[in-house]
C-alpha positions as a Python dict, from the first residue, in 0.01 Angstrom:
ca = {
    (1, 'X'): (0, 0, 0),
    (2, 'X'): (132, -312, -160),
    (3, 'X'): (54, -371, -532),
    (4, 'X'): (-70, -667, -727),
    (5, 'X'): (-37, -694, -1100),
    (6, 'X'): (-331, -861, -1255),
    (7, 'X'): (-279, -984, -1598),
    (8, 'X'): (-606, -1151, -1713),
    (9, 'X'): (-793, -1114, -2053),
    (10, 'X'): (-1127, -1205, -1933),
    (11, 'X'): (-1322, -880, -1809),
    (12, 'X'): (-1521, -1059, -1539),
    (13, 'X'): (-1262, -1266, -1397),
    (14, 'X'): (-1013, -946, -1385),
    (15, 'X'): (-1281, -771, -1194),
    (16, 'X'): (-1327, -1058, -942),
    (17, 'X'): (-939, -1069, -872),
    (18, 'X'): (-938, -692, -829),
    (19, 'X'): (-1214, -711, -583),
    (20, 'X'): (-1040, -969, -376),
    (21, 'X'): (-702, -794, -382),
    (22, 'X'): (-863, -463, -258),
    (23, 'X'): (-1036, -688, 24),
    (24, 'X'): (-679, -805, 123),
    (25, 'X'): (-540, -438, 125),
    (26, 'X'): (-353, -464, -205),
    (27, 'X'): (-372, -212, -461),
    (28, 'X'): (-488, -386, -799),
    (29, 'X'): (-304, -290, -1124),
    (30, 'X'): (-518, -469, -1386),
    (31, 'X'): (-444, -517, -1735),
    (32, 'X'): (-585, -729, -2024),
    (33, 'X'): (-288, -890, -2191),
    (34, 'X'): (67, -995, -2158),
    (35, 'X'): (236, -679, -2329),
    (36, 'X'): (43, -436, -2108),
    (37, 'X'): (140, -636, -1780),
    (38, 'X'): (501, -613, -1881),
    (39, 'X'): (466, -211, -1949),
    (40, 'X'): (291, -205, -1628),
    (41, 'X'): (568, -408, -1434),
    (42, 'X'): (825, -177, -1580),
    (43, 'X'): (635, 130, -1477),
    (44, 'X'): (553, 12, -1107),
    (45, 'X'): (808, 107, -833),
    (46, 'X'): (701, -215, -630),
    (47, 'X'): (505, -525, -693),
    (48, 'X'): (407, -782, -437),
    (49, 'X'): (214, -1023, -647),
    (50, 'X'): (149, -1098, -1005),
    (51, 'X'): (-154, -1278, -1102),
    (52, 'X'): (-135, -1390, -1472),
    (53, 'X'): (-370, -1594, -1692),
    (54, 'X'): (-158, -1829, -1892),
    (55, 'X'): (-333, -1808, -2218),
    (56, 'X'): (-372, -1459, -2322),
    (57, 'X'): (-367, -1408, -2696),
    (58, 'X'): (-230, -1253, -2898),
    (59, 'X'): (83, -1131, -2697),
    (60, 'X'): (298, -1309, -2462),
    (61, 'X'): (149, -1582, -2252),
    (62, 'X'): (152, -1600, -1874),
    (63, 'X'): (484, -1799, -1863),
    (64, 'X'): (657, -1514, -2047),
    (65, 'X'): (487, -1255, -1847),
    (66, 'X'): (603, -1417, -1538),
    (67, 'X'): (971, -1434, -1647),
    (68, 'X'): (1002, -1097, -1761),
    (69, 'X'): (806, -960, -1439),
    (70, 'X'): (1029, -1166, -1236),
    (71, 'X'): (1340, -1010, -1412),
    (72, 'X'): (1229, -656, -1307),
    (73, 'X'): (1092, -746, -978),
    (74, 'X'): (1287, -1061, -861),
    (75, 'X'): (1093, -1111, -529),
    (76, 'X'): (745, -1095, -664),
    (77, 'X'): (510, -1389, -576),
    (78, 'X'): (325, -1541, -903),
    (79, 'X'): (-16, -1670, -928),
    (80, 'X'): (-61, -1861, -1252),
    (81, 'X'): (-418, -1947, -1360),
    (82, 'X'): (-570, -2130, -1638),
    (83, 'X'): (-851, -2349, -1738),
    (84, 'X'): (-604, -2543, -1981),
    (85, 'X'): (-271, -2569, -1828),
    (86, 'X'): (-198, -2892, -1622),
    (87, 'X'): (47, -2982, -1351),
    (88, 'X'): (319, -3082, -1600),
    (89, 'X'): (291, -2745, -1753),
    (90, 'X'): (344, -2565, -1425),
    (91, 'X'): (628, -2790, -1329),
    (92, 'X'): (805, -2719, -1650),
    (93, 'X'): (737, -2332, -1643),
    (94, 'X'): (672, -2220, -1294),
    (95, 'X'): (902, -1977, -1109),
    (96, 'X'): (988, -1989, -741),
    (97, 'X'): (729, -1863, -498),
    (98, 'X'): (444, -1938, -762),
    (99, 'X'): (139, -2139, -745),
    (100, 'X'): (-123, -2254, -998),
    (101, 'X'): (-487, -2186, -952),
    (102, 'X'): (-688, -2377, -1187),
    (103, 'X'): (-994, -2238, -1355),
    (104, 'X'): (-1270, -2229, -1230),
    (105, 'X'): (-1157, -2134, -880),
    (106, 'X'): (-1364, -2049, -564),
    (107, 'X'): (-1344, -1717, -398),
    (108, 'X'): (-1190, -1901, -113),
    (109, 'X'): (-908, -2048, -317),
    (110, 'X'): (-862, -1713, -476),
    (111, 'X'): (-810, -1533, -161),
    (112, 'X'): (-596, -1816, -27),
    (113, 'X'): (-361, -1767, -343),
    (114, 'X'): (-358, -1399, -320),
    (115, 'X'): (-262, -1435, 55),
    (116, 'X'): (16, -1658, -35),
    (117, 'X'): (-88, -1978, 78),
    (118, 'X'): (-17, -2305, -118),
    (119, 'X'): (289, -2173, -278),
    (120, 'X'): (535, -2404, -403),
    (121, 'X'): (920, -2420, -462),
}
């Protein structure tokens, strides 16, 4: 089963993303901060998708998490999410095969992002 790494510091949001991932046939690996996300990426044999909140204090933010996870798993798709980051941030920091999912998002938007619709680059 393909895996998705979910780095989201808000517990309810994390649970919603986990449920959507399971519905799409992905194995969710969910963590609450950037350090745990990087550790999980190092331990995982393979990852198909990274779903990362951009703002996860106090550790590495989602931009740094994506850079490090992409170094470990070069072909991973990345979904960035934030209630604060704008398109200019995304254009500056995004990696290929990624998308920005602004908060709040609908379940339809979430599923589409996880399924790989709306990718840029």
